[in-house]
JSON list of C-alpha atoms in Angstrom, two decimals:
[
{"chain": "V", "resi": 4, "resn": "GLU", "atom": "CA", "xyz": [-2.43, 7.74, 17.86]},
{"chain": "V", "resi": 5, "resn": "TYR", "atom": "CA", "xyz": [-1.67, 9.26, 14.31]},
{"chain": "V", "resi": 6, "resn": "GLU", "atom": "CA", "xyz": [1.32, 7.11, 13.64]},
{"chain": "V", "resi": 7, "resn": "LYS", "atom": "CA", "xyz": [0.04, 3.59, 13.29]},
{"chain": "V", "resi": 8, "resn": "CYS", "atom": "CA", "xyz": [1.82, 2.17, 10.03]},
{"chain": "V", "resi": 9, "resn": "HIS", "atom": "CA", "xyz": [1.80, -1.31, 11.22]},
{"chain": "V", "resi": 10, "resn": "ILE", "atom": "CA", "xyz": [5.10, -2.47, 9.76]},
{"chain": "V", "resi": 11, "resn": "SER", "atom": "CA", "xyz": [5.42, -6.16, 9.94]},
{"chain": "V", "resi": 12, "resn": "SER", "atom": "CA", "xyz": [8.53, -8.05, 10.30]},
{"chain": "V", "resi": 13, "resn": "ARG", "atom": "CA", "xyz": [7.04, -10.60, 7.84]},
{"chain": "V", "resi": 14, "resn": "SER", "atom": "CA", "xyz": [6.84, -7.94, 5.13]},
{"chain": "V", "resi": 15, "resn": "TYR", "atom": "CA", "xyz": [8.99, -8.36, 1.89]},
{"chain": "V", "resi": 16, "resn": "PRO", "atom": "CA", "xyz": [11.96, -6.24, 2.93]},
{"chain": "V", "resi": 17, "resn": "PHE", "atom": "CA", "xyz": [12.63, -8.47, 5.93]},
{"chain": "V", "resi": 18, "resn": "VAL", "atom": "CA", "xyz": [11.75, -11.70, 4.39]},
{"chain": "V", "resi": 19, "resn": "VAL", "atom": "CA", "xyz": [14.05, -11.16, 1.40]},
{"chain": "V", "resi": 20, "resn": "ALA", "atom": "CA", "xyz": [16.68, -10.03, 3.71]},
{"chain": "V", "resi": 21, "resn": "SER", "atom": "CA", "xyz": [16.25, -13.16, 5.86]},
{"chain": "V", "resi": 22, "resn": "LEU", "atom": "CA", "xyz": [16.40, -15.45, 2.82]},
{"chain": "V", "resi": 23, "resn": "GLN", "atom": "CA", "xyz": [19.46, -13.71, 1.27]},
{"chain": "V", "resi": 24, "resn": "LYS", "atom": "CA", "xyz": [21.37, -13.60, 4.72]},
{"chain": "V", "resi": 25, "resn": "ILE", "atom": "CA", "xyz": [21.36, -9.78, 4.56]},
{"chain": "V", "resi": 26, "resn": "ASP", "atom": "CA", "xyz": [22.03, -8.00, 7.90]},
{"chain": "V", "resi": 27, "resn": "PRO", "atom": "CA", "xyz": [18.70, -6.89, 9.23]},
{"chain": "V", "resi": 28, "resn": "LEU", "atom": "CA", "xyz": [20.12, -3.59, 10.15]},
{"chain": "V", "resi": 29, "resn": "ARG", "atom": "CA", "xyz": [20.66, -2.88, 6.55]},
{"chain": "V", "resi": 30, "resn": "VAL", "atom": "CA", "xyz": [17.04, -3.25, 5.73]},
{"chain": "V", "resi": 31, "resn": "LYS", "atom": "CA", "xyz": [14.38, -0.62, 6.31]},
{"chain": "V", "resi": 32, "resn": "SER", "atom": "CA", "xyz": [10.60, -0.37, 5.53]},
{"chain": "V", "resi": 33, "resn": "VAL", "atom": "CA", "xyz": [8.93, 2.80, 5.08]},
{"chain": "V", "resi": 34, "resn": "ALA", "atom": "CA", "xyz": [5.61, 1.28, 4.13]},
{"chain": "V", "resi": 35, "resn": "CYS", "atom": "CA", "xyz": [2.51, 2.48, 5.84]},
{"chain": "V", "resi": 36, "resn": "SER", "atom": "CA", "xyz": [-0.76, 0.53, 6.06]},
{"chain": "V", "resi": 37, "resn": "GLY", "atom": "CA", "xyz": [-3.47, 2.57, 4.24]},
{"chain": "V", "resi": 38, "resn": "ALA", "atom": "CA", "xyz": [-0.95, 4.34, 1.94]},
{"chain": "V", "resi": 39, "resn": "THR", "atom": "CA", "xyz": [-1.90, 5.18, -1.63]},
{"chain": "V", "resi": 40, "resn": "THR", "atom": "CA", "xyz": [0.25, 6.18, -4.61]},
{"chain": "V", "resi": 41, "resn": "GLU", "atom": "CA", "xyz": [-0.04, 9.93, -3.41]},
{"chain": "V", "resi": 42, "resn": "ASP", "atom": "CA", "xyz": [1.88, 8.89, -0.17]},
{"chain": "V", "resi": 43, "resn": "VAL", "atom": "CA", "xyz": [4.68, 7.53, -2.29]},
{"chain": "V", "resi": 44, "resn": "ILE", "atom": "CA", "xyz": [5.30, 10.40, -4.95]},
{"chain": "V", "resi": 45, "resn": "GLY", "atom": "CA", "xyz": [4.58, 14.00, -5.02]},
{"chain": "V", "resi": 46, "resn": "ASP", "atom": "CA", "xyz": [5.53, 17.44, -3.46]},
{"chain": "V", "resi": 47, "resn": "ASN", "atom": "CA", "xyz": [6.75, 17.34, 0.21]},
{"chain": "V", "resi": 48, "resn": "SER", "atom": "CA", "xyz": [6.28, 20.98, 0.46]},
{"chain": "V", "resi": 49, "resn": "ILE", "atom": "CA", "xyz": [2.54, 20.61, 0.46]},
{"chain": "V", "resi": 50, "resn": "TYR", "atom": "CA", "xyz": [2.46, 16.96, 1.86]},
{"chain": "V", "resi": 51, "resn": "LYS", "atom": "CA", "xyz": [1.00, 16.97, 5.40]},
{"chain": "V", "resi": 52, "resn": "GLY", "atom": "CA", "xyz": [1.59, 13.21, 6.00]},
{"chain": "V", "resi": 53, "resn": "GLN", "atom": "CA", "xyz": [-0.50, 10.07, 5.33]},
{"chain": "V", "resi": 54, "resn": "SER", "atom": "CA", "xyz": [-4.14, 10.92, 6.02]},
{"chain": "V", "resi": 55, "resn": "ASN", "atom": "CA", "xyz": [-3.03, 14.55, 6.85]},
{"chain": "V", "resi": 56, "resn": "ARG", "atom": "CA", "xyz": [-1.53, 13.32, 10.04]},
{"chain": "V", "resi": 57, "resn": "LEU", "atom": "CA", "xyz": [0.84, 16.30, 10.53]},
{"chain": "V", "resi": 58, "resn": "SER", "atom": "CA", "xyz": [-2.07, 18.57, 10.60]},
{"chain": "V", "resi": 59, "resn": "LYS", "atom": "CA", "xyz": [-4.20, 16.29, 12.83]},
{"chain": "V", "resi": 60, "resn": "MET", "atom": "CA", "xyz": [-1.25, 16.21, 15.32]},
{"chain": "V", "resi": 61, "resn": "GLY", "atom": "CA", "xyz": [-1.65, 19.95, 15.51]},
{"chain": "V", "resi": 62, "resn": "LEU", "atom": "CA", "xyz": [1.71, 21.04, 13.98]},
{"chain": "V", "resi": 63, "resn": "ILE", "atom": "CA", "xyz": [2.22, 24.18, 12.25]},
{"chain": "V", "resi": 64, "resn": "ASP", "atom": "CA", "xyz": [4.48, 24.57, 9.12]},
{"chain": "V", "resi": 65, "resn": "THR", "atom": "CA", "xyz": [7.87, 24.88, 11.13]},
{"chain": "V", "resi": 66, "resn": "ASP", "atom": "CA", "xyz": [7.09, 21.92, 13.35]},
{"chain": "V", "resi": 67, "resn": "SER", "atom": "CA", "xyz": [5.97, 19.80, 10.19]},
{"chain": "V", "resi": 68, "resn": "THR", "atom": "CA", "xyz": [9.29, 20.45, 8.68]},
{"chain": "V", "resi": 69, "resn": "ILE", "atom": "CA", "xyz": [11.07, 19.38, 11.73]},
{"chain": "V", "resi": 70, "resn": "SER", "atom": "CA", "xyz": [8.90, 16.24, 12.05]},
{"chain": "V", "resi": 71, "resn": "GLN", "atom": "CA", "xyz": [9.63, 15.35, 8.38]},
{"chain": "V", "resi": 72, "resn": "THR", "atom": "CA", "xyz": [13.33, 15.92, 9.09]},
{"chain": "V", "resi": 73, "resn": "GLN", "atom": "CA", "xyz": [13.16, 13.51, 12.05]},
{"chain": "V", "resi": 74, "resn": "ALA", "atom": "CA", "xyz": [11.18, 11.05, 9.90]},
{"chain": "V", "resi": 75, "resn": "ILE", "atom": "CA", "xyz": [13.81, 10.88, 7.10]},
{"chain": "V", "resi": 76, "resn": "LEU", "atom": "CA", "xyz": [16.73, 10.49, 9.46]},
{"chain": "V", "resi": 77, "resn": "ASN", "atom": "CA", "xyz": [15.12, 7.84, 11.59]},
{"chain": "V", "resi": 78, "resn": "TYR", "atom": "CA", "xyz": [13.07, 5.91, 8.96]},
{"chain": "V", "resi": 79, "resn": "ILE", "atom": "CA", "xyz": [9.56, 7.07, 10.33]},
{"chain": "V", "resi": 80, "resn": "PRO", "atom": "CA", "xyz": [6.98, 6.37, 7.76]},
{"chain": "V", "resi": 81, "resn": "GLY", "atom": "CA", "xyz": [3.80, 8.43, 7.34]},
{"chain": "V", "resi": 82, "resn": "ARG", "atom": "CA", "xyz": [5.22, 11.79, 7.77]},
{"chain": "V", "resi": 83, "resn": "ILE", "atom": "CA", "xyz": [6.91, 12.33, 4.51]},
{"chain": "V", "resi": 84, "resn": "LEU", "atom": "CA", "xyz": [6.56, 10.87, 0.98]},
{"chain": "V", "resi": 85, "resn": "GLN", "atom": "CA", "xyz": [8.01, 7.40, 0.63]},
{"chain": "V", "resi": 86, "resn": "ASN", "atom": "CA", "xyz": [10.05, 8.56, -2.39]},
{"chain": "V", "resi": 87, "resn": "SER", "atom": "CA", "xyz": [11.98, 11.01, -0.10]},
{"chain": "V", "resi": 88, "resn": "PHE", "atom": "CA", "xyz": [13.76, 8.03, 1.45]},
{"chain": "V", "resi": 89, "resn": "VAL", "atom": "CA", "xyz": [14.61, 6.66, -1.95]},
{"chain": "V", "resi": 90, "resn": "GLU", "atom": "CA", "xyz": [16.11, 10.08, -2.84]},
{"chain": "V", "resi": 91, "resn": "LYS", "atom": "CA", "xyz": [18.18, 10.37, 0.19]},
{"chain": "V", "resi": 92, "resn": "TYR", "atom": "CA", "xyz": [19.49, 6.77, 0.53]},
{"chain": "V", "resi": 93, "resn": "ASN", "atom": "CA", "xyz": [19.49, 5.35, -3.02]},
{"chain": "V", "resi": 94, "resn": "PRO", "atom": "CA", "xyz": [18.84, 1.85, -1.88]},
{"chain": "V", "resi": 95, "resn": "LYS", "atom": "CA", "xyz": [20.14, -1.11, -3.92]},
{"chain": "V", "resi": 96, "resn": "VAL", "atom": "CA", "xyz": [16.67, -2.75, -3.83]},
{"chain": "V", "resi": 97, "resn": "ILE", "atom": "CA", "xyz": [13.10, -1.34, -3.47]},
{"chain": "V", "resi": 98, "resn": "THR", "atom": "CA", "xyz": [10.09, -3.41, -3.03]},
{"chain": "V", "resi": 99, "resn": "ILE", "atom": "CA", "xyz": [6.75, -1.60, -3.57]},
{"chain": "V", "resi": 100, "resn": "GLY", "atom": "CA", "xyz": [3.26, -2.93, -3.00]},
{"chain": "V", "resi": 101, "resn": "ILE", "atom": "CA", "xyz": [0.74, -0.39, -3.79]},
{"chain": "V", "resi": 102, "resn": "GLY", "atom": "CA", "xyz": [-2.65, -0.03, -5.54]},
{"chain": "V", "resi": 103, "resn": "GLY", "atom": "CA", "xyz": [-5.09, -1.69, -3.36]},
{"chain": "V", "resi": 104, "resn": "ASN", "atom": "CA", "xyz": [-5.89, 1.42, -1.43]},
{"chain": "V", "resi": 105, "resn": "ASP", "atom": "CA", "xyz": [-6.01, 3.49, -4.55]},
{"chain": "V", "resi": 106, "resn": "ALA", "atom": "CA", "xyz": [-8.70, 1.23, -5.91]},
{"chain": "V", "resi": 107, "resn": "GLY", "atom": "CA", "xyz": [-10.47, 1.27, -2.56]},
{"chain": "V", "resi": 108, "resn": "LEU", "atom": "CA", "xyz": [-10.50, -2.56, -2.17]},
{"chain": "V", "resi": 109, "resn": "MET", "atom": "CA", "xyz": [-10.36, -2.35, 1.70]},
{"chain": "V", "resi": 110, "resn": "GLY", "atom": "CA", "xyz": [-13.40, -0.01, 1.67]},
{"chain": "V", "resi": 111, "resn": "LYS", "atom": "CA", "xyz": [-15.27, -2.38, -0.77]},
{"chain": "V", "resi": 112, "resn": "LEU", "atom": "CA", "xyz": [-14.44, -5.14, 1.87]},
{"chain": "V", "resi": 113, "resn": "ARG", "atom": "CA", "xyz": [-15.69, -3.06, 4.68]},
{"chain": "V", "resi": 114, "resn": "LEU", "atom": "CA", "xyz": [-18.83, -2.46, 2.84]},
{"chain": "V", "resi": 115, "resn": "CYS", "atom": "CA", "xyz": [-19.56, -6.15, 2.13]},
{"chain": "V", "resi": 116, "resn": "ILE", "atom": "CA", "xyz": [-18.89, -7.30, 5.84]},
{"chain": "V", "resi": 117, "resn": "GLY", "atom": "CA", "xyz": [-22.39, -8.03, 7.22]},
{"chain": "V", "resi": 118, "resn": "PRO", "atom": "CA", "xyz": [-25.62, -9.78, 6.52]},
{"chain": "V", "resi": 119, "resn": "GLY", "atom": "CA", "xyz": [-26.66, -10.20, 2.93]},
{"chain": "V", "resi": 120, "resn": "THR", "atom": "CA", "xyz": [-24.63, -9.77, -0.24]},
{"chain": "V", "resi": 121, "resn": "CYS", "atom": "CA", "xyz": [-23.28, -6.14, -0.89]},
{"chain": "V", "resi": 122, "resn": "ASP", "atom": "CA", "xyz": [-24.07, -4.41, -4.19]},
{"chain": "V", "resi": 123, "resn": "VAL", "atom": "CA", "xyz": [-20.62, -4.07, -5.38]},
{"chain": "V", "resi": 124, "resn": "ALA", "atom": "CA", "xyz": [-20.14, -7.93, -5.40]},
{"chain": "V", "resi": 125, "resn": "SER", "atom": "CA", "xyz": [-23.68, -8.93, -6.51]},
{"chain": "V", "resi": 126, "resn": "THR", "atom": "CA", "xyz": [-24.54, -6.45, -9.32]},
{"chain": "V", "resi": 127, "resn": "ASP", "atom": "CA", "xyz": [-23.06, -6.10, -12.73]},
{"chain": "V", "resi": 128, "resn": "ILE", "atom": "CA", "xyz": [-22.79, -2.35, -12.27]},
{"chain": "V", "resi": 129, "resn": "GLY", "atom": "CA", "xyz": [-20.87, -2.77, -8.97]},
{"chain": "V", "resi": 130, "resn": "LYS", "atom": "CA", "xyz": [-18.41, -5.24, -10.50]},
{"chain": "V", "resi": 131, "resn": "GLU", "atom": "CA", "xyz": [-17.89, -3.24, -13.65]},
{"chain": "V", "resi": 132, "resn": "GLN", "atom": "CA", "xyz": [-17.21, -0.08, -11.57]},
{"chain": "V", "resi": 133, "resn": "ALA", "atom": "CA", "xyz": [-14.71, -1.92, -9.36]},
{"chain": "V", "resi": 134, "resn": "ALA", "atom": "CA", "xyz": [-13.08, -3.28, -12.52]},
{"chain": "V", "resi": 135, "resn": "ALA", "atom": "CA", "xyz": [-12.79, 0.20, -14.11]},
{"chain": "V", "resi": 136, "resn": "GLU", "atom": "CA", "xyz": [-11.31, 1.63, -10.76]},
{"chain": "V", "resi": 137, "resn": "ILE", "atom": "CA", "xyz": [-8.50, -1.13, -10.97]},
{"chain": "V", "resi": 138, "resn": "LYS", "atom": "CA", "xyz": [-8.00, -0.72, -14.71]},
{"chain": "V", "resi": 139, "resn": "ASN", "atom": "CA", "xyz": [-7.58, 3.05, -14.30]},
{"chain": "V", "resi": 140, "resn": "LEU", "atom": "CA", "xyz": [-4.64, 2.54, -11.96]},
{"chain": "V", "resi": 141, "resn": "TYR", "atom": "CA", "xyz": [-2.51, 1.45, -14.76]},
{"chain": "V", "resi": 142, "resn": "GLY", "atom": "CA", "xyz": [-1.23, 5.06, -15.57]},
{"chain": "V", "resi": 143, "resn": "THR", "atom": "CA", "xyz": [-0.82, 5.93, -11.91]},
{"chain": "V", "resi": 144, "resn": "LEU", "atom": "CA", "xyz": [1.27, 2.74, -11.14]},
{"chain": "V", "resi": 145, "resn": "VAL", "atom": "CA", "xyz": [3.44, 3.52, -14.21]},
{"chain": "V", "resi": 146, "resn": "LYS", "atom": "CA", "xyz": [4.10, 7.14, -13.16]},
{"chain": "V", "resi": 147, "resn": "THR", "atom": "CA", "xyz": [4.82, 5.92, -9.64]},
{"chain": "V", "resi": 148, "resn": "TYR", "atom": "CA", "xyz": [7.32, 3.35, -10.76]},
{"chain": "V", "resi": 149, "resn": "GLN", "atom": "CA", "xyz": [8.86, 5.82, -13.28]},
{"chain": "V", "resi": 150, "resn": "GLU", "atom": "CA", "xyz": [9.21, 8.41, -10.61]},
{"chain": "V", "resi": 151, "resn": "LEU", "atom": "CA", "xyz": [11.05, 5.88, -8.27]},
{"chain": "V", "resi": 152, "resn": "HIS", "atom": "CA", "xyz": [13.39, 4.92, -11.05]},
{"chain": "V", "resi": 153, "resn": "MET", "atom": "CA", "xyz": [14.17, 8.59, -11.98]},
{"chain": "V", "resi": 154, "resn": "THR", "atom": "CA", "xyz": [14.80, 9.41, -8.32]},
{"chain": "V", "resi": 155, "resn": "SER", "atom": "CA", "xyz": [17.23, 6.44, -7.94]},
{"chain": "V", "resi": 156, "resn": "PRO", "atom": "CA", "xyz": [18.28, 4.85, -11.32]},
{"chain": "V", "resi": 157, "resn": "ASN", "atom": "CA", "xyz": [20.58, 2.30, -9.97]},
{"chain": "V", "resi": 158, "resn": "SER", "atom": "CA", "xyz": [17.96, 0.73, -7.56]},
{"chain": "V", "resi": 159, "resn": "LYS", "atom": "CA", "xyz": [16.41, -2.51, -8.57]},
{"chain": "V", "resi": 160, "resn": "ILE", "atom": "CA", "xyz": [12.68, -1.95, -8.09]},
{"chain": "V", "resi": 161, "resn": "TYR", "atom": "CA", "xyz": [10.24, -4.99, -7.53]},
{"chain": "V", "resi": 162, "resn": "ALA", "atom": "CA", "xyz": [6.55, -4.27, -7.88]},
{"chain": "V", "resi": 163, "resn": "ILE", "atom": "CA", "xyz": [4.95, -6.53, -5.52]},
{"chain": "V", "resi": 164, "resn": "GLY", "atom": "CA", "xyz": [1.38, -8.11, -5.96]},
{"chain": "V", "resi": 165, "resn": "TYR", "atom": "CA", "xyz": [-1.15, -8.70, -3.42]},
{"chain": "V", "resi": 166, "resn": "PRO", "atom": "CA", "xyz": [-1.64, -12.14, -1.73]},
{"chain": "V", "resi": 167, "resn": "LYS", "atom": "CA", "xyz": [-4.93, -14.10, -1.95]},
{"chain": "V", "resi": 168, "resn": "ILE", "atom": "CA", "xyz": [-6.45, -13.33, 1.34]},
{"chain": "V", "resi": 169, "resn": "ILE", "atom": "CA", "xyz": [-9.74, -15.27, 1.13]},
{"chain": "V", "resi": 170, "resn": "ASN", "atom": "CA", "xyz": [-10.32, -18.99, 0.30]},
{"chain": "V", "resi": 171, "resn": "ILE", "atom": "CA", "xyz": [-13.55, -19.48, -1.51]},
{"chain": "V", "resi": 172, "resn": "SER", "atom": "CA", "xyz": [-13.19, -23.23, -2.09]},
{"chain": "V", "resi": 173, "resn": "THR", "atom": "CA", "xyz": [-13.71, -24.14, 1.55]},
{"chain": "V", "resi": 174, "resn": "GLU", "atom": "CA", "xyz": [-16.51, -23.48, 3.89]},
{"chain": "V", "resi": 175, "resn": "CYS", "atom": "CA", "xyz": [-16.09, -20.63, 6.36]},
{"chain": "V", "resi": 176, "resn": "ASP", "atom": "CA", "xyz": [-17.04, -20.92, 9.91]},
{"chain": "V", "resi": 177, "resn": "LEU", "atom": "CA", "xyz": [-20.62, -19.76, 10.78]},
{"chain": "V", "resi": 178, "resn": "ILE", "atom": "CA", "xyz": [-19.47, -16.04, 11.76]},
{"chain": "V", "resi": 179, "resn": "ASN", "atom": "CA", "xyz": [-17.17, -15.66, 8.68]},
{"chain": "V", "resi": 180, "resn": "GLY", "atom": "CA", "xyz": [-19.54, -17.21, 6.35]},
{"chain": "V", "resi": 181, "resn": "PHE", "atom": "CA", "xyz": [-22.28, -14.88, 7.67]},
{"chain": "V", "resi": 182, "resn": "LEU", "atom": "CA", "xyz": [-20.09, -11.69, 7.33]},
{"chain": "V", "resi": 183, "resn": "LEU", "atom": "CA", "xyz": [-18.85, -12.55, 3.77]},
{"chain": "V", "resi": 184, "resn": "ASP", "atom": "CA", "xyz": [-20.78, -14.85, 1.76]},
{"chain": "V", "resi": 185, "resn": "LYS", "atom": "CA", "xyz": [-19.39, -16.88, -1.15]},
{"chain": "V", "resi": 186, "resn": "THR", "atom": "CA", "xyz": [-20.34, -14.18, -3.74]},
{"chain": "V", "resi": 187, "resn": "GLU", "atom": "CA", "xyz": [-18.38, -11.50, -1.81]},
{"chain": "V", "resi": 188, "resn": "ARG", "atom": "CA", "xyz": [-15.46, -13.80, -1.19]},
{"chain": "V", "resi": 189, "resn": "GLN", "atom": "CA", "xyz": [-15.17, -14.49, -4.86]},
{"chain": "V", "resi": 190, "resn": "PHE", "atom": "CA", "xyz": [-15.49, -10.79, -5.71]},
{"chain": "V", "resi": 191, "resn": "MET", "atom": "CA", "xyz": [-12.61, -9.82, -3.46]},
{"chain": "V", "resi": 192, "resn": "ASN", "atom": "CA", "xyz": [-10.56, -12.71, -4.95]},
{"chain": "V", "resi": 193, "resn": "GLU", "atom": "CA", "xyz": [-11.22, -11.63, -8.45]},
{"chain": "V", "resi": 194, "resn": "GLY", "atom": "CA", "xyz": [-10.45, -7.97, -7.58]},
{"chain": "V", "resi": 195, "resn": "ILE", "atom": "CA", "xyz": [-7.00, -8.96, -6.20]},
{"chain": "V", "resi": 196, "resn": "ILE", "atom": "CA", "xyz": [-6.33, -11.31, -9.19]},
{"chain": "V", "resi": 197, "resn": "TYR", "atom": "CA", "xyz": [-7.22, -8.35, -11.58]},
{"chain": "V", "resi": 198, "resn": "LEU", "atom": "CA", "xyz": [-5.08, -5.92, -9.55]},
{"chain": "V", "resi": 199, "resn": "ASN", "atom": "CA", "xyz": [-2.24, -8.04, -9.71]},
{"chain": "V", "resi": 200, "resn": "GLN", "atom": "CA", "xyz": [-2.55, -8.37, -13.56]},
{"chain": "V", "resi": 201, "resn": "VAL", "atom": "CA", "xyz": [-2.48, -4.51, -13.87]},
{"chain": "V", "resi": 202, "resn": "ILE", "atom": "CA", "xyz": [0.48, -4.38, -11.42]},
{"chain": "V", "resi": 203, "resn": "LYS", "atom": "CA", "xyz": [2.33, -6.87, -13.64]},
{"chain": "V", "resi": 204, "resn": "ALA", "atom": "CA", "xyz": [1.36, -5.25, -16.82]}
]
């Protein structure tokens, strides 16, 4: 119940491998849904897994170390920092899509689902705060990319942006239109566009 990283066969490593006719066995993903930059780089000696999963599993320090060793040998994400895989395997290519959870975009989306327009999407203060959170990610993203590069200098690193997940130019069905109104859909789109600009910078 603690290890649900939801790795998709349609994520960038596998899509790129398919397009480039790379043997799928040579491609691995250590992505984990809900990850932040703190799940990518840091100190494994104090890292207890994404969302503290090793502690939630009831593992003591020795068991945590064994679990992390198993993770790095078997490409099990969420137990160990993602940069640890880079350090061990020095991949030719790294794709990394990070930042949305650091900026709390999914949390904001959850707040907006429901009747009425949520404050973060409808007030100047809410929008300014969201923009500031995204802007403040710049230094964190730079540090994350630099750390990956220092760990594996010969790896080609591709910082991946986020897809547009909501179309505001068409009418939603009754349920979705009720759950996320046009103002909220526009807010989410603008947030993703701005986050992608910060990632690109």
